[in-house]
mmCIF file of C-alpha atoms in Angstrom:
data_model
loop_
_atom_site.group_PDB
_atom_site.id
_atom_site.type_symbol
_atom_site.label_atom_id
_atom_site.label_comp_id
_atom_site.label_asym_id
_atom_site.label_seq_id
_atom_site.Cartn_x
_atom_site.Cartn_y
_atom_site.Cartn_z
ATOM 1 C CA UNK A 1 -20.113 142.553 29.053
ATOM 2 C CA UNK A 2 -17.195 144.181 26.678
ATOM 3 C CA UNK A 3 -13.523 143.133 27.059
ATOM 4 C CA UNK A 4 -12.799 145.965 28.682
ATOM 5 C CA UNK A 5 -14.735 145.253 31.670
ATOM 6 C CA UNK A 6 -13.717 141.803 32.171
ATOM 7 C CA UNK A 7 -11.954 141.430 35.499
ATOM 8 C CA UNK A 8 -8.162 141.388 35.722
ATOM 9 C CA UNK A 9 -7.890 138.198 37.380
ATOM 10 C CA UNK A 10 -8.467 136.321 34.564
ATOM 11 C CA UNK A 11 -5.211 137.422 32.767
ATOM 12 C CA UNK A 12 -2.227 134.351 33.891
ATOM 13 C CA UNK A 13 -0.217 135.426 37.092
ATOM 14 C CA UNK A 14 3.124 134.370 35.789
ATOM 15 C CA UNK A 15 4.379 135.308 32.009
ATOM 16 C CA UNK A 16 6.367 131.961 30.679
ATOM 17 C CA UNK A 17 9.216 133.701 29.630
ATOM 18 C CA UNK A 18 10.748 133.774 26.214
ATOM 19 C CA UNK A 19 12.571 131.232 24.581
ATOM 20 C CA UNK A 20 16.234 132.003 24.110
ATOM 21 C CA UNK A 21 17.360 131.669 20.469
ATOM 22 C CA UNK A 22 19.507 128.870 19.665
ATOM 23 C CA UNK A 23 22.089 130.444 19.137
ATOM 24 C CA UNK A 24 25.492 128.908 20.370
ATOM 25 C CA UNK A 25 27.460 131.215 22.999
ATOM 26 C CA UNK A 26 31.042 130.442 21.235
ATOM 27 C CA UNK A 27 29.798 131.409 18.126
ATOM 28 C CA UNK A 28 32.171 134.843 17.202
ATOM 29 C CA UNK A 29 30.516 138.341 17.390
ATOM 30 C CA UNK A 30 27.420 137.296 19.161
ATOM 31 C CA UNK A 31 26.371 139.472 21.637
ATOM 32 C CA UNK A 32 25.518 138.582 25.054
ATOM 33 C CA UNK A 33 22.181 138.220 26.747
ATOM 34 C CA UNK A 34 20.524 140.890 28.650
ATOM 35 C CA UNK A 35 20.914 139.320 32.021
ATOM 36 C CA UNK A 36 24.757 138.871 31.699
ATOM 37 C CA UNK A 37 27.553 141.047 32.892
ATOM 38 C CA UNK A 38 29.245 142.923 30.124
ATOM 39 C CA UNK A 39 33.301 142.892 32.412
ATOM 40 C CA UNK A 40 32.634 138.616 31.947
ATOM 41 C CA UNK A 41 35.075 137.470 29.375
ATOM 42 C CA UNK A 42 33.478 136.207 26.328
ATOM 43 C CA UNK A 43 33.961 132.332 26.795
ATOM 44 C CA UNK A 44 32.141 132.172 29.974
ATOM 45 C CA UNK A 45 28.531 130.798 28.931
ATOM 46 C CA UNK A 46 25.338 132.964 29.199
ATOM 47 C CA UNK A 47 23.490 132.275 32.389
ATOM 48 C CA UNK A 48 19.567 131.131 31.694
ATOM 49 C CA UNK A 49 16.593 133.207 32.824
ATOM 50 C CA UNK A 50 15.312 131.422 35.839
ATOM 51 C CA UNK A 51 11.126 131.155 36.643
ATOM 52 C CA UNK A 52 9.757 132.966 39.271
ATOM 53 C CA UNK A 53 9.874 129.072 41.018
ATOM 54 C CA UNK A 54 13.686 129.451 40.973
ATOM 55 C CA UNK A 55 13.668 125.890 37.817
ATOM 56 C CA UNK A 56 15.380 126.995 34.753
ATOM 57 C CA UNK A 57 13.150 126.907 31.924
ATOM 58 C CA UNK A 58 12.527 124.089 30.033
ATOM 59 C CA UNK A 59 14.099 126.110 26.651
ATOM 60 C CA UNK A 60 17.668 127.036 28.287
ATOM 61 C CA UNK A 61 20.562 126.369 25.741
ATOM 62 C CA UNK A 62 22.549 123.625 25.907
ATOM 63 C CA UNK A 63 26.187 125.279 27.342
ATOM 64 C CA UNK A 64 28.757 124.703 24.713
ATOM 65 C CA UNK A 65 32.269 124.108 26.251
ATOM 66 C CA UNK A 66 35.123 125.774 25.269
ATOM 67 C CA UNK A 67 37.594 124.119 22.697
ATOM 68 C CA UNK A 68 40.748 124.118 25.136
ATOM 69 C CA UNK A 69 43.635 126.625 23.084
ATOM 70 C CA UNK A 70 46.274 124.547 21.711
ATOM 71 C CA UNK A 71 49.884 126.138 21.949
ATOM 72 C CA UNK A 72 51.386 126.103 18.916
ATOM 73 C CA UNK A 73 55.387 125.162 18.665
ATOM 74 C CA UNK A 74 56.734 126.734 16.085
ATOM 75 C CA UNK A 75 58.229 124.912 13.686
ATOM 76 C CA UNK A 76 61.531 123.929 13.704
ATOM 77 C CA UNK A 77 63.914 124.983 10.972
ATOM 78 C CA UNK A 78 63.851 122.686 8.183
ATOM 79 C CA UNK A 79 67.382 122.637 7.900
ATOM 80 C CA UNK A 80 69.275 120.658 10.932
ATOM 81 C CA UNK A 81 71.845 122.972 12.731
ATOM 82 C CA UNK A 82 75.520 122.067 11.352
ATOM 83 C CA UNK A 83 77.085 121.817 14.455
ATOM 84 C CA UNK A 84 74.245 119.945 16.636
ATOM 85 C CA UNK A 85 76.759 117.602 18.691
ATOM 86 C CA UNK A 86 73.731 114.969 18.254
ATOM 87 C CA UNK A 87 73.418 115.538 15.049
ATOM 88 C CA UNK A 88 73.887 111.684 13.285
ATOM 89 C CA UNK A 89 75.951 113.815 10.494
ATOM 90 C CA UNK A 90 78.517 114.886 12.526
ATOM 91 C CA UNK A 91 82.064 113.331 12.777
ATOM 92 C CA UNK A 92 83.422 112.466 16.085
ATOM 93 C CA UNK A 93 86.160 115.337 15.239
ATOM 94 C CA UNK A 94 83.750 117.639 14.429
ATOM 95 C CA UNK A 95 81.980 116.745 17.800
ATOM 96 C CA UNK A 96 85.240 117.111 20.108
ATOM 97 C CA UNK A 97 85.816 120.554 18.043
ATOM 98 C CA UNK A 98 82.105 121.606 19.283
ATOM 99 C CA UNK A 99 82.997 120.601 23.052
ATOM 100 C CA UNK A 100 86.595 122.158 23.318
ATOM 101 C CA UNK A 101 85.394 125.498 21.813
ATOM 102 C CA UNK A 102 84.011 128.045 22.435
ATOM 103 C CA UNK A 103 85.775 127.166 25.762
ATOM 104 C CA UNK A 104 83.754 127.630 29.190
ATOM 105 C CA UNK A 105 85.951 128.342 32.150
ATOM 106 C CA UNK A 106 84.762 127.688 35.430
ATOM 107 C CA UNK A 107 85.898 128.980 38.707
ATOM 108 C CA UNK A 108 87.727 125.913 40.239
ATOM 109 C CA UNK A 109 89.439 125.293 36.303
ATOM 110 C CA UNK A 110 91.018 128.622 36.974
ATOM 111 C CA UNK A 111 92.105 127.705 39.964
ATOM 112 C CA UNK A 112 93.622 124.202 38.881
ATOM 113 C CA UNK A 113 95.376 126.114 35.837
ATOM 114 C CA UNK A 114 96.832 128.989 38.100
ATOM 115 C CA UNK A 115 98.199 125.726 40.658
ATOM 116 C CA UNK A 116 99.658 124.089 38.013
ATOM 117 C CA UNK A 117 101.468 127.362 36.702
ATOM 118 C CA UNK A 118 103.081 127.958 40.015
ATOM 119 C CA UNK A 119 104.263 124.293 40.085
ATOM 120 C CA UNK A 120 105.939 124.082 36.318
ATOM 121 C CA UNK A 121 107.357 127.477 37.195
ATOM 122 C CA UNK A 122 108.752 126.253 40.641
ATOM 123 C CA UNK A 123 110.297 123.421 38.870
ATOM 124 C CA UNK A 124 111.677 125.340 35.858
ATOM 125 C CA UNK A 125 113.467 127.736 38.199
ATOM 126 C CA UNK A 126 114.833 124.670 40.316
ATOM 127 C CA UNK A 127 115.834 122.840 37.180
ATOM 128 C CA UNK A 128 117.826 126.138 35.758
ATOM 129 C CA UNK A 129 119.658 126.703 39.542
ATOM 130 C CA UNK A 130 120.751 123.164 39.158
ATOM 131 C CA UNK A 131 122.620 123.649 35.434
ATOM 132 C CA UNK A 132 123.750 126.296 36.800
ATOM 133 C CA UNK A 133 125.795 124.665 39.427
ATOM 134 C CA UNK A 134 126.651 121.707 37.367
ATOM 135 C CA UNK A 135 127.824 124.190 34.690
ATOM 136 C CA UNK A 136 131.285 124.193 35.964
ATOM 137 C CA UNK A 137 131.630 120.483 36.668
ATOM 138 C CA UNK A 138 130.081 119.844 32.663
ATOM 139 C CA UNK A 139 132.990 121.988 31.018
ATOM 140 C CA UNK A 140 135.664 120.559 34.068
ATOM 141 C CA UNK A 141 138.524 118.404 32.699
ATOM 142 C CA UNK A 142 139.482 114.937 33.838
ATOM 143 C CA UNK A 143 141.942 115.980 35.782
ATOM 144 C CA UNK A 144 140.347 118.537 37.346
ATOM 145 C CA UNK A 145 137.194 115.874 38.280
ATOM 146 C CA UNK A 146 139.760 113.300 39.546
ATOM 147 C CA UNK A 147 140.787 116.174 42.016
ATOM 148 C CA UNK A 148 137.199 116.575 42.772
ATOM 149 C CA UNK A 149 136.505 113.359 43.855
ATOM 150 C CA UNK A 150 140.149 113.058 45.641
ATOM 151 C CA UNK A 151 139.088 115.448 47.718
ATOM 152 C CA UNK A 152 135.812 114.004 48.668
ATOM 153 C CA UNK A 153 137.187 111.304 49.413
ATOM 154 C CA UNK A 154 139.603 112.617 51.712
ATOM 155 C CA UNK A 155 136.638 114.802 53.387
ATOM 156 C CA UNK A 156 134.960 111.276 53.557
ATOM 157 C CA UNK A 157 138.257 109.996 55.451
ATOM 158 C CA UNK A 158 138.928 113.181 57.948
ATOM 159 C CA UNK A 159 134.985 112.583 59.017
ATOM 160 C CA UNK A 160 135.871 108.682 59.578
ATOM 161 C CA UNK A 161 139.281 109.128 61.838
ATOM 162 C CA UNK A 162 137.253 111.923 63.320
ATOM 163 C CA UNK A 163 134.771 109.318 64.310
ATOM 164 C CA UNK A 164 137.016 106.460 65.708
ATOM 165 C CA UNK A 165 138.767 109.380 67.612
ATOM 166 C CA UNK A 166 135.872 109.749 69.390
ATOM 167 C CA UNK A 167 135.500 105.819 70.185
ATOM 168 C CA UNK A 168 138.661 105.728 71.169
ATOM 169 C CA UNK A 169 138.343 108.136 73.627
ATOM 170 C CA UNK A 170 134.884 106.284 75.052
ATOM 171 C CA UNK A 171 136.521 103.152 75.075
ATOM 172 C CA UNK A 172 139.489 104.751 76.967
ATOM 173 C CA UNK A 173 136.739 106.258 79.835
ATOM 174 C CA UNK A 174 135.101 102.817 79.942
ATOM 175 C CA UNK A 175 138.159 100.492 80.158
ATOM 176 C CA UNK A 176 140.401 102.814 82.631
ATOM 177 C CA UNK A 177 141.430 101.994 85.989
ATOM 178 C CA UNK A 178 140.858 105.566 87.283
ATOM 179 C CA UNK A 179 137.950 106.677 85.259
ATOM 180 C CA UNK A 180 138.569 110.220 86.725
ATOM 181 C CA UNK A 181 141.861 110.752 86.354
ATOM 182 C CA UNK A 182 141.345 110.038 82.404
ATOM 183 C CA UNK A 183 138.752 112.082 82.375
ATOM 184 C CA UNK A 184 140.576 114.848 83.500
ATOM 185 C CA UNK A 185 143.230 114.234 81.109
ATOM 186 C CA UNK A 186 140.773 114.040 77.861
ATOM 187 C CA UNK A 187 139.003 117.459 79.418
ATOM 188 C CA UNK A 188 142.706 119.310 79.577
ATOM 189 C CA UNK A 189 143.659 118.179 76.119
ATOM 190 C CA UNK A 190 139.634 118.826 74.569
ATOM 191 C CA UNK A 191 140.529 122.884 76.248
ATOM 192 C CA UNK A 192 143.812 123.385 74.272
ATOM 193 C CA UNK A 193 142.088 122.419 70.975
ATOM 194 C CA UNK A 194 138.863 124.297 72.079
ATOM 195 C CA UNK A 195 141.753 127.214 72.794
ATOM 196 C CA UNK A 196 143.427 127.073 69.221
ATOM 197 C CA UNK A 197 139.754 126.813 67.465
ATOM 198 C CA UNK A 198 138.767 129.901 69.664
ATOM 199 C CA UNK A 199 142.080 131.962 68.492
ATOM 200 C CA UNK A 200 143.196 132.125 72.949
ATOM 201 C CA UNK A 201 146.540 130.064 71.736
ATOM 202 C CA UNK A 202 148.590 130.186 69.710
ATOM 203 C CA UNK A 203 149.133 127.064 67.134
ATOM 204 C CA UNK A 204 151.759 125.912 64.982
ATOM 205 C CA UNK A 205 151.961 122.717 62.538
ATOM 206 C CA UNK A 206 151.729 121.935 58.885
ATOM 207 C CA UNK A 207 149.845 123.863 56.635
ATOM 208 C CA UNK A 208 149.521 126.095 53.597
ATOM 209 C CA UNK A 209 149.833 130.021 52.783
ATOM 210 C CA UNK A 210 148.194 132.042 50.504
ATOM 211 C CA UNK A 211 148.513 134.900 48.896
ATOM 212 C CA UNK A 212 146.240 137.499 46.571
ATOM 213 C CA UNK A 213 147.299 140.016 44.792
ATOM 214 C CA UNK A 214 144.625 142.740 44.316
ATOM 215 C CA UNK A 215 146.387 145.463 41.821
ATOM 216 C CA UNK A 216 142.587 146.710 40.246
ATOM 217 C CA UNK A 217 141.162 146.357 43.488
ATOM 218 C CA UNK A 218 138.204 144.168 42.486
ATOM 219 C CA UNK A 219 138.556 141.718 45.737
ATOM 220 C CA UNK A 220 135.132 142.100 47.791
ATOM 221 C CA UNK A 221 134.910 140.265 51.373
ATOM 222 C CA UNK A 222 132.622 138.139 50.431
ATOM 223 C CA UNK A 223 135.111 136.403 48.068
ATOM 224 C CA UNK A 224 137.450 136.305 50.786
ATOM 225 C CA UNK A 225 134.455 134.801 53.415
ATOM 226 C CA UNK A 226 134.080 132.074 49.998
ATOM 227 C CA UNK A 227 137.988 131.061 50.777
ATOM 228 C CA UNK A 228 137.479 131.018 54.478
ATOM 229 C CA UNK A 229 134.655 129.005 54.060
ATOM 230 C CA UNK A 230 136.482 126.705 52.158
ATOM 231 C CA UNK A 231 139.478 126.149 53.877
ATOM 232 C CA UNK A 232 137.539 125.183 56.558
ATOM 233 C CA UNK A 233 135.653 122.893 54.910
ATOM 234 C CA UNK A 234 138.461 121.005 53.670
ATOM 235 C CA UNK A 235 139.791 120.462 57.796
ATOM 236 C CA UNK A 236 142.174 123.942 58.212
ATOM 237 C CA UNK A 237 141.899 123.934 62.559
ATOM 238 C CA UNK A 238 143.700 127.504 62.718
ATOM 239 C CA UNK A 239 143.541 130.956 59.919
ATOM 240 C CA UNK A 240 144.931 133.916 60.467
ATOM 241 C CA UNK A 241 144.477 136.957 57.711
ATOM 242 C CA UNK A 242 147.052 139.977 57.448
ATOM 243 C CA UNK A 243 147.553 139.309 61.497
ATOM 244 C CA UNK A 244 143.923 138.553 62.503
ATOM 245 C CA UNK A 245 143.068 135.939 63.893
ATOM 246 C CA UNK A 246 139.858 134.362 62.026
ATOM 247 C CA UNK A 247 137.588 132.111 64.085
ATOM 248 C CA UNK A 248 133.942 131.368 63.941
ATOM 249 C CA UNK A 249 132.494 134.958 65.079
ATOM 250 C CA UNK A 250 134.921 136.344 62.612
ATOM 251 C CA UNK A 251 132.871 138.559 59.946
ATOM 252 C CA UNK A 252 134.170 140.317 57.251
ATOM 253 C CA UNK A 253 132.848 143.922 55.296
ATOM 254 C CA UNK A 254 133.743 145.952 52.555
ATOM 255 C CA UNK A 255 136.084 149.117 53.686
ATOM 256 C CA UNK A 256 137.598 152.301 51.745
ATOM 257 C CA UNK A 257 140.942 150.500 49.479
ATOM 258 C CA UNK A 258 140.502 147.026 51.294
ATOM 259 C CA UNK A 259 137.747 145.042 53.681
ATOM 260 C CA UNK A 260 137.749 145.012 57.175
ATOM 261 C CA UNK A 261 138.065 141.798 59.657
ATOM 262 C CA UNK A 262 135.957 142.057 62.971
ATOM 263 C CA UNK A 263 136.465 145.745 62.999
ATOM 264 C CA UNK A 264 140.415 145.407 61.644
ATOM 265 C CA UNK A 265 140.920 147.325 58.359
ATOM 266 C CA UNK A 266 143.199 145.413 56.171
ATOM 267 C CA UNK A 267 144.817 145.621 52.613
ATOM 268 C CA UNK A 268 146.440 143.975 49.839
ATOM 269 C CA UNK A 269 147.851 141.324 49.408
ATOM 270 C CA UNK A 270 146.269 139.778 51.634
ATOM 271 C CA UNK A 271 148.024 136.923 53.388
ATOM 272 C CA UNK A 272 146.146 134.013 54.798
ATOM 273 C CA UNK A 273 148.021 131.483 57.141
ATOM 274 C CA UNK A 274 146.306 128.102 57.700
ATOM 275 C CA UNK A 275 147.355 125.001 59.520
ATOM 276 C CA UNK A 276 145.346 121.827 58.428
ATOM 277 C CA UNK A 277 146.574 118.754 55.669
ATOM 278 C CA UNK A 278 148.130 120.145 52.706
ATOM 279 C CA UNK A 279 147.116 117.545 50.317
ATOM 280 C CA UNK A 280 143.216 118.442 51.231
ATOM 281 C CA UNK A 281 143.844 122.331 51.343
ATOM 282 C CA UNK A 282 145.254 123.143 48.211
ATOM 283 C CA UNK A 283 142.747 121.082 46.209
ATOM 284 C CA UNK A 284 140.049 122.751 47.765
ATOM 285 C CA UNK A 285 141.367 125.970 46.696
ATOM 286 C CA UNK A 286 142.266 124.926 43.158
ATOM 287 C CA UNK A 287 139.048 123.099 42.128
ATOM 288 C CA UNK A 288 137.248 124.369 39.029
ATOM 289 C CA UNK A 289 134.984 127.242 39.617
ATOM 290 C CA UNK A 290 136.641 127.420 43.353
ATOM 291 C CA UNK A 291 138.583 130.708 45.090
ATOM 292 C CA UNK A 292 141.560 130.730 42.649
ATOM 293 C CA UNK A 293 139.432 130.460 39.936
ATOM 294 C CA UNK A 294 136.650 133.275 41.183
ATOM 295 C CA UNK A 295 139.437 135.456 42.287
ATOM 296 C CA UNK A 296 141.655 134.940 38.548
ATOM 297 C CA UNK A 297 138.365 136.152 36.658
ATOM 298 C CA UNK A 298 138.798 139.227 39.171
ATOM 299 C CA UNK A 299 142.301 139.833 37.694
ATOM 300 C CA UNK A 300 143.803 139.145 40.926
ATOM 301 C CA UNK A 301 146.664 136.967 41.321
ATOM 302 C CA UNK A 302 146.807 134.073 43.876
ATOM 303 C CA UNK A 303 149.538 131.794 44.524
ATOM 304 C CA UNK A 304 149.324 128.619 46.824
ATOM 305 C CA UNK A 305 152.301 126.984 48.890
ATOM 306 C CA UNK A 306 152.629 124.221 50.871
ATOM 307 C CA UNK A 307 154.899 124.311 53.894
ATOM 308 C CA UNK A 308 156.075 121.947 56.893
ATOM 309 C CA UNK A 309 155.875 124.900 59.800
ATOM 310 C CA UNK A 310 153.161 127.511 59.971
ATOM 311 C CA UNK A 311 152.872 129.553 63.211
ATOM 312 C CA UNK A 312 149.681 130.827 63.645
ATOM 313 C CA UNK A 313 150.319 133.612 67.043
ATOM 314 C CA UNK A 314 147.692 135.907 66.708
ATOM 315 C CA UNK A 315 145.381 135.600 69.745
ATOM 316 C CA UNK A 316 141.962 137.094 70.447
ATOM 317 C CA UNK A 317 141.135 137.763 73.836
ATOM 318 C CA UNK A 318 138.912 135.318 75.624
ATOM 319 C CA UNK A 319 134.997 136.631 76.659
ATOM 320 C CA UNK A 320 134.194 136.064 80.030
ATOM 321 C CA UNK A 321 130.579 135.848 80.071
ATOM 322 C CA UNK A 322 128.384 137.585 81.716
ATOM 323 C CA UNK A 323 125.859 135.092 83.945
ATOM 324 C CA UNK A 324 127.214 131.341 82.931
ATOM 325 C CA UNK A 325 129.548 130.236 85.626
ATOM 326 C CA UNK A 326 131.417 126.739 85.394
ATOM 327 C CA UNK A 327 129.053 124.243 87.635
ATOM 328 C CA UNK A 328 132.500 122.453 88.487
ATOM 329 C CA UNK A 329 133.867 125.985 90.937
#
């Protein structure tokens, strides 16, 4: 019998497949096996041909793992930076120098620093008011501070016989046989000075006048409200102005060639009666940076006198109000 007639079940069923070359699958520019995908990256190992039993064949390659890729630093400067602040070279000068600047500003600094400005600028403007106040009592002579303090003191004294008035007149309630009857008596004399304060009566006693002269017409009201203010300060109990009677609703405004008094137009001079202690009124006029002073730099011209007698009759006419009623009718 030839070969060629040999029956075909004598060749082997199964082919043993192929060895796979040794070759190793990191190795650059080798190309992949048949079998494997060709969208697989190129470190993922070549998978073995497997037997028609489903064993791997006894001449798969060993898989070679992947050397794991080392990030490289790169290298530092071979030079250390200058101004490193832990740099062991570096002075601690140099080091404050690094941390003050370039500065870095930060919302609440602001905040601090705009805080603080508002509080040295609150003080600077309260420190320069105060100079200017004291500027006149720096440049005063000793005289003229000896009348200063006179005159406190006698403000001092007015408030203490002011006080043991009052006393007096408790004591008196509290100690009296007929409580009501002295009652009655302190409540009539309390309404006559309540009248003479209120400008209903008229009032006469010691006292001072003055008068300004106002040729250049440079005399405002409010420099007359300053020596109205004053004199009442230093204890005057009744003023009258060019026939007006001045009392504590009295207001004063600037008017065509004079100023006007609660409506009443008046002009210079201008004549001012007041009834209080001459040795505390004139002082009070007279101190340094006072009325006659303020009203000399105005080149006006103010004299001062004393007298015994000063009648005070202007009246104003008494308010009847509206809805209070005395609770004694």
């Amino acid at each position: 019998m030839s070969e060629r007639e040999q029956p075909e079940t004598t060749r082997p069923a199964v082919t043993p497949p192929r060895s796979v070359p040794d070759t190793p699958a990191s190795a650059p520019g080798a190309s992949p096996p048949a079998g494997l995908r060709r969208e697989l990256p190129a470190e993922v190992p070549p998978a073995a041909p497997r037997t028609a039993s489903g064993r791997t064949g006894a001449s798969e390659a060993p898989r070679t793992p992947h050397p794991p890729q080392v990030s490289q630093k790169p290298q530092a400067s071979e030079t250390p930076a200058a101004d490193g602040p832990g740099e062991p070279g570096l002075t601690g000068r140099r080091r404050l120098v690094n941390g003050l600047w370039p500065p870095r500003v930060t919302r609440a600094q602001l905040i601090v620093a705009l805080l603080l400005f508002g509080l040295g600028f609150g003080l600077a403007v309260q420190v320069a008011s105060t100079s200017d106040t004291d500027s006149a009592l720096r440049g005063a002579r000793q005289e003229d501070l000896v009348r200063i303090l006179d005159e406190l003191d006698d403000r001092t004294e007015r408030l203490e016989d002011e006080k043991q008035g009052l006393e007096k007149q408790r004591e008196e309630l509290e100690n009296s046989s007929d409580q009501a009857e002295e009652a009655r008596r302190q409540t009539i004399e309390k309404e006559r000075q309540l009248g003479v304060l209120a400008g209903t009566v008229a009032a006469q006693g010691p006292g001072i006048e003055m008068t300004i002269e106002d040729t250049k017409g440079t005399v405002e009201s409010d420099m007359l409200l300053d020596a109205i203010q004053e004199l009442r300060a230093a204890g005057a109990e009744a003023i009258q102005v060019n026939g007006v009677r001045v009392v504590a609703g009295t207001y004063l405004s600037d008017a065509d060639g004079g100023v006007s008094v609660d409506g009443n137009k008046i002009k210079s001079p201008y004549r001012f009666k007041v009834i209080g202690k001459p040795q505390d009124l004139e002082p009070a006029l007279n101190i340094p940076g006072g009325v006659v002073q303020t009203l000399e730099k105005e080149q006006a011209t103010v004299t001062v006198e004393r007298t015994d007698k000063i009648v005070v009759d202007a009246l104003r006419a008494p308010k009847r109000p509206d809805y209070a009623r005395s609770s004694s009718r």
